mmCIF file of C-alpha atoms in Angstrom:
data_model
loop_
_atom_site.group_PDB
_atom_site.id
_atom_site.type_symbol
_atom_site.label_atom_id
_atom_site.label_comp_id
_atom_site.label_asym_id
_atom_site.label_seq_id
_atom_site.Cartn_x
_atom_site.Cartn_y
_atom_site.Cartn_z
ATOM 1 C CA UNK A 1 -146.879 -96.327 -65.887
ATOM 2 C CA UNK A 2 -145.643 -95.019 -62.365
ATOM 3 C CA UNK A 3 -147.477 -96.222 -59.233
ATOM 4 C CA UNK A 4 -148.735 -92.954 -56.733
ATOM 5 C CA UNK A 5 -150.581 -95.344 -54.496
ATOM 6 C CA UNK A 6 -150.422 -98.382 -52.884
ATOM 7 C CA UNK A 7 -152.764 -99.320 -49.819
ATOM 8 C CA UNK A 8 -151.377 -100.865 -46.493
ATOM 9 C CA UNK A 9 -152.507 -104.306 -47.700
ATOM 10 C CA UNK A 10 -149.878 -103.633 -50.407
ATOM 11 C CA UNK A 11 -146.568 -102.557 -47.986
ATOM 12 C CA UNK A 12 -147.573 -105.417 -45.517
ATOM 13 C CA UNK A 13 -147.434 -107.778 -48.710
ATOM 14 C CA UNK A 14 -145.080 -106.881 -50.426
ATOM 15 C CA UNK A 15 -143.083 -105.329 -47.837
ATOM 16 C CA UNK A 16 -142.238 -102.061 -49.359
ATOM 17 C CA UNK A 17 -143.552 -98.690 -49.578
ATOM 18 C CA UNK A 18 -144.778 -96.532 -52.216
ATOM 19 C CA UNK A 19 -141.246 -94.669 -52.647
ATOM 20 C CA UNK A 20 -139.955 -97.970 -52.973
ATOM 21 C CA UNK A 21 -141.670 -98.774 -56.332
ATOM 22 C CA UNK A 22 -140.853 -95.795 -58.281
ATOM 23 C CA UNK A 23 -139.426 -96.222 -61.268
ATOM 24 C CA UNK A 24 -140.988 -99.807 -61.982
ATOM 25 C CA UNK A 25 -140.027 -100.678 -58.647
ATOM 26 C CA UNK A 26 -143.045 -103.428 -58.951
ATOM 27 C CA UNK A 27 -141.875 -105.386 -61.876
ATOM 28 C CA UNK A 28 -138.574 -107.291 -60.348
ATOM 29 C CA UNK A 29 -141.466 -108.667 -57.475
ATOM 30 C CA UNK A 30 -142.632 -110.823 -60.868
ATOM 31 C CA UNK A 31 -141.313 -114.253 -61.580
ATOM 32 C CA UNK A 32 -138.942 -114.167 -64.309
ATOM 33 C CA UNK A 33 -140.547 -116.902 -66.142
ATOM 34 C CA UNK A 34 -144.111 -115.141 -65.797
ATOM 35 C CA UNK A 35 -142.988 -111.066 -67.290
ATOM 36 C CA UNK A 36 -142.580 -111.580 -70.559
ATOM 37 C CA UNK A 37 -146.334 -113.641 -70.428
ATOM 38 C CA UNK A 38 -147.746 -110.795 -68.444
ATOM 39 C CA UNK A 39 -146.381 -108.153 -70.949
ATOM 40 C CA UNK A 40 -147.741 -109.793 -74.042
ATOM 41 C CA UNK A 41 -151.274 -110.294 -71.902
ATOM 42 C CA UNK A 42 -151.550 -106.876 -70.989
ATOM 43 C CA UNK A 43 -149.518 -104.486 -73.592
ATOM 44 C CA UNK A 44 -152.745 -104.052 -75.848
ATOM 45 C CA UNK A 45 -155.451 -103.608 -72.858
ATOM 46 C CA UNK A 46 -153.324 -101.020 -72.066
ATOM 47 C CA UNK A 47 -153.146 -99.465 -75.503
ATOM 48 C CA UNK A 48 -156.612 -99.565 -75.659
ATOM 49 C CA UNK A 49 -157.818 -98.656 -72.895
ATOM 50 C CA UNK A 50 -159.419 -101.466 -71.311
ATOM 51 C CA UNK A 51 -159.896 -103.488 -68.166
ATOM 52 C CA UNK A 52 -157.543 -106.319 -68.023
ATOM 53 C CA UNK A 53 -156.363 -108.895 -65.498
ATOM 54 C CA UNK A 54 -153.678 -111.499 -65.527
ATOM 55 C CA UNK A 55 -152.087 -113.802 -62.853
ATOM 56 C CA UNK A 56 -148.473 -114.180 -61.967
ATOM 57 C CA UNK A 57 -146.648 -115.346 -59.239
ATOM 58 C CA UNK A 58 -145.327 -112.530 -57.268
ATOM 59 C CA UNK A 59 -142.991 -111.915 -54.480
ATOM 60 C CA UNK A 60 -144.331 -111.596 -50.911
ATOM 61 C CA UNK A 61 -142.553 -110.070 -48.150
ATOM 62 C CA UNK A 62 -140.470 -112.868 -47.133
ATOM 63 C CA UNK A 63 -139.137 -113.938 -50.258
ATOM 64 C CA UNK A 64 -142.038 -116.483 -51.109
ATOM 65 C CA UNK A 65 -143.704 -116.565 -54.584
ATOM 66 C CA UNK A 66 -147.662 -116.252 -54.579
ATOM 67 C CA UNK A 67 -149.756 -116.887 -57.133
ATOM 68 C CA UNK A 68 -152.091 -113.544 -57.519
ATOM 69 C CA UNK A 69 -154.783 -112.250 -59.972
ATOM 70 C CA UNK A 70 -154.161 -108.594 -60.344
ATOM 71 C CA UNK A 71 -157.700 -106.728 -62.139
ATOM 72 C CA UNK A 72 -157.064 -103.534 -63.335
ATOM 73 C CA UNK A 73 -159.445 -100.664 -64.982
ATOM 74 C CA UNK A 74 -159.235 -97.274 -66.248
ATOM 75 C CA UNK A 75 -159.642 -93.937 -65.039
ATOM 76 C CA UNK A 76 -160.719 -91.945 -68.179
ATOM 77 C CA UNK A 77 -160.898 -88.212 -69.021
ATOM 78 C CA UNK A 78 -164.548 -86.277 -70.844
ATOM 79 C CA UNK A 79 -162.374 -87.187 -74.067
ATOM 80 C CA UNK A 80 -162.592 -91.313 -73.311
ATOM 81 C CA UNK A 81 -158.832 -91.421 -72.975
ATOM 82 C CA UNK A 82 -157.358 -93.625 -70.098
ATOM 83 C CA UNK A 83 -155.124 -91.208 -67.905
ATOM 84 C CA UNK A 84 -155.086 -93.438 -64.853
ATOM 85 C CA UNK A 85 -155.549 -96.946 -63.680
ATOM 86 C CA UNK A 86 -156.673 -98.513 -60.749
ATOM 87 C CA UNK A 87 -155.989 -102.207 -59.712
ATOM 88 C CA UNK A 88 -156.628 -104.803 -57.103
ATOM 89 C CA UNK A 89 -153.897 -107.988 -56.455
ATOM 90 C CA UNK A 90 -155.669 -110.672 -54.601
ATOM 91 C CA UNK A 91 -153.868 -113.907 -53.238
ATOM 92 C CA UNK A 92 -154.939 -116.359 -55.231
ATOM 93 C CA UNK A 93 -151.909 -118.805 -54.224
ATOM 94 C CA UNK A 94 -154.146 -121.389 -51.678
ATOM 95 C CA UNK A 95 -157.060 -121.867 -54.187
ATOM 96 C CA UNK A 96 -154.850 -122.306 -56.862
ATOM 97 C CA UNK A 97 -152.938 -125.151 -54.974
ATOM 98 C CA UNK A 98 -155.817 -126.457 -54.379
ATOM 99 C CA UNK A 99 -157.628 -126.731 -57.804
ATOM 100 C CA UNK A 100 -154.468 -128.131 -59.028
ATOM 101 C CA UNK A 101 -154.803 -130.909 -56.657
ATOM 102 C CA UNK A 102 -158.085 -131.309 -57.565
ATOM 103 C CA UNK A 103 -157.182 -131.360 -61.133
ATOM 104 C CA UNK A 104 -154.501 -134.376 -60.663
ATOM 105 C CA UNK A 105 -157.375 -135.765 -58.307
ATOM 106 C CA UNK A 106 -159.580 -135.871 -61.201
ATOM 107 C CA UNK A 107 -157.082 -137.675 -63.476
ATOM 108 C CA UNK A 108 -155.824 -140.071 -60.900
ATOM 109 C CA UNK A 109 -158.072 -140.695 -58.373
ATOM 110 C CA UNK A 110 -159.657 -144.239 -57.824
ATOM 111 C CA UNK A 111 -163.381 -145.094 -55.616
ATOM 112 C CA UNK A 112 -162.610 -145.415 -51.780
ATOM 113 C CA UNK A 113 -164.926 -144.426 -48.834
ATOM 114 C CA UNK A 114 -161.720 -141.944 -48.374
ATOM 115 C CA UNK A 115 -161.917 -140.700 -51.903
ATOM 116 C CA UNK A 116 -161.396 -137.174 -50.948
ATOM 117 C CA UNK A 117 -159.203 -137.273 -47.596
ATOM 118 C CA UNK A 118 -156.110 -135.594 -48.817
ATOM 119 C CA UNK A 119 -158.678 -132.589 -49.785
ATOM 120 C CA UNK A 120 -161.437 -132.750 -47.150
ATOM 121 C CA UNK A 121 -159.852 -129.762 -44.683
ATOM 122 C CA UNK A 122 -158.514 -127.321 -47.227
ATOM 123 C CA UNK A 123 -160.265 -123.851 -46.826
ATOM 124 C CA UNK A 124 -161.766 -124.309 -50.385
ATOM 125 C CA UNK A 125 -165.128 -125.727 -51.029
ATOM 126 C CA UNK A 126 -165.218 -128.887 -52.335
ATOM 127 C CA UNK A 127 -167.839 -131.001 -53.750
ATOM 128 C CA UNK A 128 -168.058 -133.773 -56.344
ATOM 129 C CA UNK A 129 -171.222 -135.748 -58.045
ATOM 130 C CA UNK A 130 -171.698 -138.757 -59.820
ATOM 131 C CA UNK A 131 -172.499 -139.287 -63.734
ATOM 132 C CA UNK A 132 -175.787 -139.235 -63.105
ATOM 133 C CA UNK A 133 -175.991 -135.409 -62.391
ATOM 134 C CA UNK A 134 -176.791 -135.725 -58.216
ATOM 135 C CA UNK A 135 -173.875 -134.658 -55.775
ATOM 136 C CA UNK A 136 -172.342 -137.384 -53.520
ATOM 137 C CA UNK A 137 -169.519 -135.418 -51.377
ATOM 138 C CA UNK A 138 -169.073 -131.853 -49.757
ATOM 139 C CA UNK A 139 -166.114 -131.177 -47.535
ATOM 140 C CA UNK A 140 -165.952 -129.824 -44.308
ATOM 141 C CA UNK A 141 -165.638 -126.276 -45.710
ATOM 142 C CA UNK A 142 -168.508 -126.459 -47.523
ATOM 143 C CA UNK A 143 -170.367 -127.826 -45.051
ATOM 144 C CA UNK A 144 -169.319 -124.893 -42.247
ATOM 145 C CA UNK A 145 -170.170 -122.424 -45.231
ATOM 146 C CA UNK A 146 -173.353 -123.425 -45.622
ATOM 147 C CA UNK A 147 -174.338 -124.702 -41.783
ATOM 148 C CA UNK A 148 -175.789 -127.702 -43.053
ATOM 149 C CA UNK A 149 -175.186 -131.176 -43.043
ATOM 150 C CA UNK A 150 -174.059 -133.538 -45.804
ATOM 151 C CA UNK A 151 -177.530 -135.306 -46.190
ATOM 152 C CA UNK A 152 -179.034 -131.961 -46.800
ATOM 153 C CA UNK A 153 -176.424 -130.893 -49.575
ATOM 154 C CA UNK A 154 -176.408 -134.193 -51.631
ATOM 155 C CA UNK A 155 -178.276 -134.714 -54.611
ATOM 156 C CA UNK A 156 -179.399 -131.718 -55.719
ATOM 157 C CA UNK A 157 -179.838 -130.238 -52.281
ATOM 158 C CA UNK A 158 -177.214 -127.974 -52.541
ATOM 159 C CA UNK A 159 -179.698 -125.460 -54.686
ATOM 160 C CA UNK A 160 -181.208 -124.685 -52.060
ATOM 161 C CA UNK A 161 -178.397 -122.399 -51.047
ATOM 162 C CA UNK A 162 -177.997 -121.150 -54.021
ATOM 163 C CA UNK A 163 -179.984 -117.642 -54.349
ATOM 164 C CA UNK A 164 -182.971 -117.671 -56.340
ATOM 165 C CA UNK A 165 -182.340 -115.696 -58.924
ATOM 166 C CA UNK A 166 -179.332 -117.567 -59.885
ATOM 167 C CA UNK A 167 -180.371 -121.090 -59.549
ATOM 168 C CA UNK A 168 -181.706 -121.609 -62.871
ATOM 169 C CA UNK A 169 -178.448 -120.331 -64.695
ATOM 170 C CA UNK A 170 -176.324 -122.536 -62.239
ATOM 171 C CA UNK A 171 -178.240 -125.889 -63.120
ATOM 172 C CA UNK A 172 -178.426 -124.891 -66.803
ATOM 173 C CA UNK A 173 -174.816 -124.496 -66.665
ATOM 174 C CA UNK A 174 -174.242 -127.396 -64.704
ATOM 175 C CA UNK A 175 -176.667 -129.863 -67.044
ATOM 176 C CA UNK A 176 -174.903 -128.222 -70.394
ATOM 177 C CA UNK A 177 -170.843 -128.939 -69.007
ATOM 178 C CA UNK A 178 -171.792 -132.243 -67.621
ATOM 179 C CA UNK A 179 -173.485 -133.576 -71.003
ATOM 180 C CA UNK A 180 -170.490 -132.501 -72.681
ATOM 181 C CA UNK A 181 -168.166 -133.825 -70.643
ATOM 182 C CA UNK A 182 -166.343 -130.632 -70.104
ATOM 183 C CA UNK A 183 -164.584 -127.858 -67.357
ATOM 184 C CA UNK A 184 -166.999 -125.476 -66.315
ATOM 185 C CA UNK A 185 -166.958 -122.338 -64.087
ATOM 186 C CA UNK A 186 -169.474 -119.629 -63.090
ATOM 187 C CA UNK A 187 -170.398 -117.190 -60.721
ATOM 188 C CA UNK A 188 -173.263 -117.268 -58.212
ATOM 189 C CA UNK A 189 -174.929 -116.372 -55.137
ATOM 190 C CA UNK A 190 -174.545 -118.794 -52.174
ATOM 191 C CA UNK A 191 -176.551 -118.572 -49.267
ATOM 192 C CA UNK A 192 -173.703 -118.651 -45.751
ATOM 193 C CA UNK A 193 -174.920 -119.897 -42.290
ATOM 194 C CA UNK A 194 -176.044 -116.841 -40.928
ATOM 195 C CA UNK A 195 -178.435 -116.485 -44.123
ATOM 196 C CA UNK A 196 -176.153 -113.711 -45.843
ATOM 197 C CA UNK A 197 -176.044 -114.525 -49.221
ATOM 198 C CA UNK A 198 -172.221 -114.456 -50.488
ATOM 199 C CA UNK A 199 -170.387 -114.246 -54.001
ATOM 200 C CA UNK A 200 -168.677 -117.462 -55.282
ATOM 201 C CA UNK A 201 -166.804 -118.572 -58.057
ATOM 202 C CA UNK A 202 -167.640 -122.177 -58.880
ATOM 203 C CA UNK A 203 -165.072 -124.457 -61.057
ATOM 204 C CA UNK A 204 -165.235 -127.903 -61.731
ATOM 205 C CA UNK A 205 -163.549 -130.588 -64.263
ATOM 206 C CA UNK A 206 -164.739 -134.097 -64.886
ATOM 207 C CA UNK A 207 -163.635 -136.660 -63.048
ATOM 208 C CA UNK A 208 -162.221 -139.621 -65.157
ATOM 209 C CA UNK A 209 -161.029 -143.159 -63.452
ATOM 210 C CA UNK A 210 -159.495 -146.084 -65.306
ATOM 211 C CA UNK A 211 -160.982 -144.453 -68.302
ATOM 212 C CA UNK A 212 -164.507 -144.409 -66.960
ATOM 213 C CA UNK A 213 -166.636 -141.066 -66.577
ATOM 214 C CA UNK A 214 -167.614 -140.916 -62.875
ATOM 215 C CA UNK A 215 -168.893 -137.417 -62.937
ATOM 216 C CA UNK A 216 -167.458 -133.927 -61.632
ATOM 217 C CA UNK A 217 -165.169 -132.779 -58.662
ATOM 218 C CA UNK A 218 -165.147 -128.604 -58.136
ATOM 219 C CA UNK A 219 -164.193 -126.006 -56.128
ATOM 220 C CA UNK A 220 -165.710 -122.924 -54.726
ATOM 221 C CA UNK A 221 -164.270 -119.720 -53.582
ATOM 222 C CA UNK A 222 -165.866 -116.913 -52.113
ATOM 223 C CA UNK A 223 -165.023 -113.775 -53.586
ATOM 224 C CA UNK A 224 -167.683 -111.010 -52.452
ATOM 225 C CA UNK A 225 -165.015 -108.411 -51.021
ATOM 226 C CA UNK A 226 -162.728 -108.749 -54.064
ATOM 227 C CA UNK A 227 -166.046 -108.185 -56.323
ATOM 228 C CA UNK A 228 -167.522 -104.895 -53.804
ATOM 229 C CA UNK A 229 -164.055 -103.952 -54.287
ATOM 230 C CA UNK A 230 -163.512 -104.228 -58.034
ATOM 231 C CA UNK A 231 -167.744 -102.335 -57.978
ATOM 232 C CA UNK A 232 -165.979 -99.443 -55.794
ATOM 233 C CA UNK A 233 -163.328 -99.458 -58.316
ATOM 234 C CA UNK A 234 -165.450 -99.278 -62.022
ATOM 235 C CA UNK A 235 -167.570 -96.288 -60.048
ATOM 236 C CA UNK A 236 -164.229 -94.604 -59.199
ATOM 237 C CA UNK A 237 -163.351 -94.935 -62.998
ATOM 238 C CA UNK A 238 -166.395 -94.190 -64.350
ATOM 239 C CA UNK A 239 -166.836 -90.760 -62.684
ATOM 240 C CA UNK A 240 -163.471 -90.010 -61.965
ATOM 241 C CA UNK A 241 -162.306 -86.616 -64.732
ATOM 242 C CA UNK A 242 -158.736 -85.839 -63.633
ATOM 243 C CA UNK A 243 -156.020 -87.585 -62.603
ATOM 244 C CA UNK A 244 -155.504 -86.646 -59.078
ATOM 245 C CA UNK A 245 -154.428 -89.417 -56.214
ATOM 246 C CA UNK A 246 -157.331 -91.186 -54.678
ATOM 247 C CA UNK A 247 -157.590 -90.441 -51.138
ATOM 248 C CA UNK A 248 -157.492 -93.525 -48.546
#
């Protein structure tokens, strides 16, 4: 599959240009220990003719391995055959860092007023709530997000934000992870500080100390240009009939 575009996002990335990648030019910017898993995830999408995404850490401009998720759909002919594809890469690297460290957290941590200092300022938002259901903790991120202050978030004060149409799913997702015990992640609408409501992707894992459930610690990224993006991209591929270069 040769690449006949690549947006300036890409080149200042990546650090070279679409001449650059011909001939699989892309694939040596992989990890070696992530190809062979990104072959094996992707080889029958691709077959198919299906939307697919994977992540891998790949090689920015200056030599530094990110962690990305790369989404990818088809551009189909009248037939229903795939003759192009269109993708998105999105730097995933900081959020992954960071759920990671909330993951250890979860495992490790022990009860201090300064439970969650070593997490507090990352540009992730970060919240955690006891086994009884109510949130205890936002971080600073959360708390510019939203514009309002801890004692407003707490307990189940966070809804509030949370658009009305998807509040329902949110706490029924919520209530069914939490009496189970287990991970969770979904997708909602969370009202910002200027009252624009933005896209987020929620995940959370329980949070276990000295073998003692003590509820949930998760993270929240916002995601709404990625999404509008990945919209743009399905219409593209939905009404697009030949295979000629998208324009910029």
């Amino acid at each position: 599959h040769t690449v006949d575009y690549v947006n300036s996002a890409w080149v200042a990335f990546t650090g070279r240009t679409l001449q650059q990648l011909e001939n699989d030019g892309w694939r040596d910017l992989i990890h070696a220990d992530d190809r062979a898993a990104m072959i094996a995830t992707i080889s029958a999408p691709l077959e198919r003719g299906e939307p697919h995404e994977v992540q891998v850490r790949f090689r920015r401009y200056d030599g530094m391995y990110r962690r990305v998720l790369t989404r990818v759909v088809p551009v189909k002919d009248a037939p229903g055959k795939a003759v192009k594809w269109i993708g998105t890469t999105t730097d995933i690297h900081d959020l992954w860092v960071a759920r990671e460290g909330l993951r250890e957290s979860a495992v490790r941590l022990q009860e201090s007023e300064k439970k969650f200092s070593t997490v507090a300022s990352v540009p992730v938002l970060i919240w955690s709530s006891g086994p009884d259901k109510q949130c205890d903790w936002f971080n600073d991120a959360w708390l510019t997000f939203t514009g309002r202050q801890m004692e407003q978030e707490i307990g189940d004060g966070w809804l509030d934000g949370v658009h009305p149409e998807d509040r329902q799913r949110c706490l029924d997702t919520y209530v069914r992870a939490f009496d189970a015990r287990e991970p969770f992640a979904m997708e909602f609408r969370l009202r910002r500080h200027d009252g624009q409501f933005r896209q987020v992707v929620d995940e959370a894992v329980p949070r276990i100390v000295d073998g003692a459930f003590r509820g949930y610690i998760g993270s929240a990224l916002d995601v709404t240009e990625q999404r509008l993006l990945e919209d743009q991209l399905s219409a593209a591929a939905r009404h697009a009939s030949t295979v000629s270069p998208f324009a910029t």
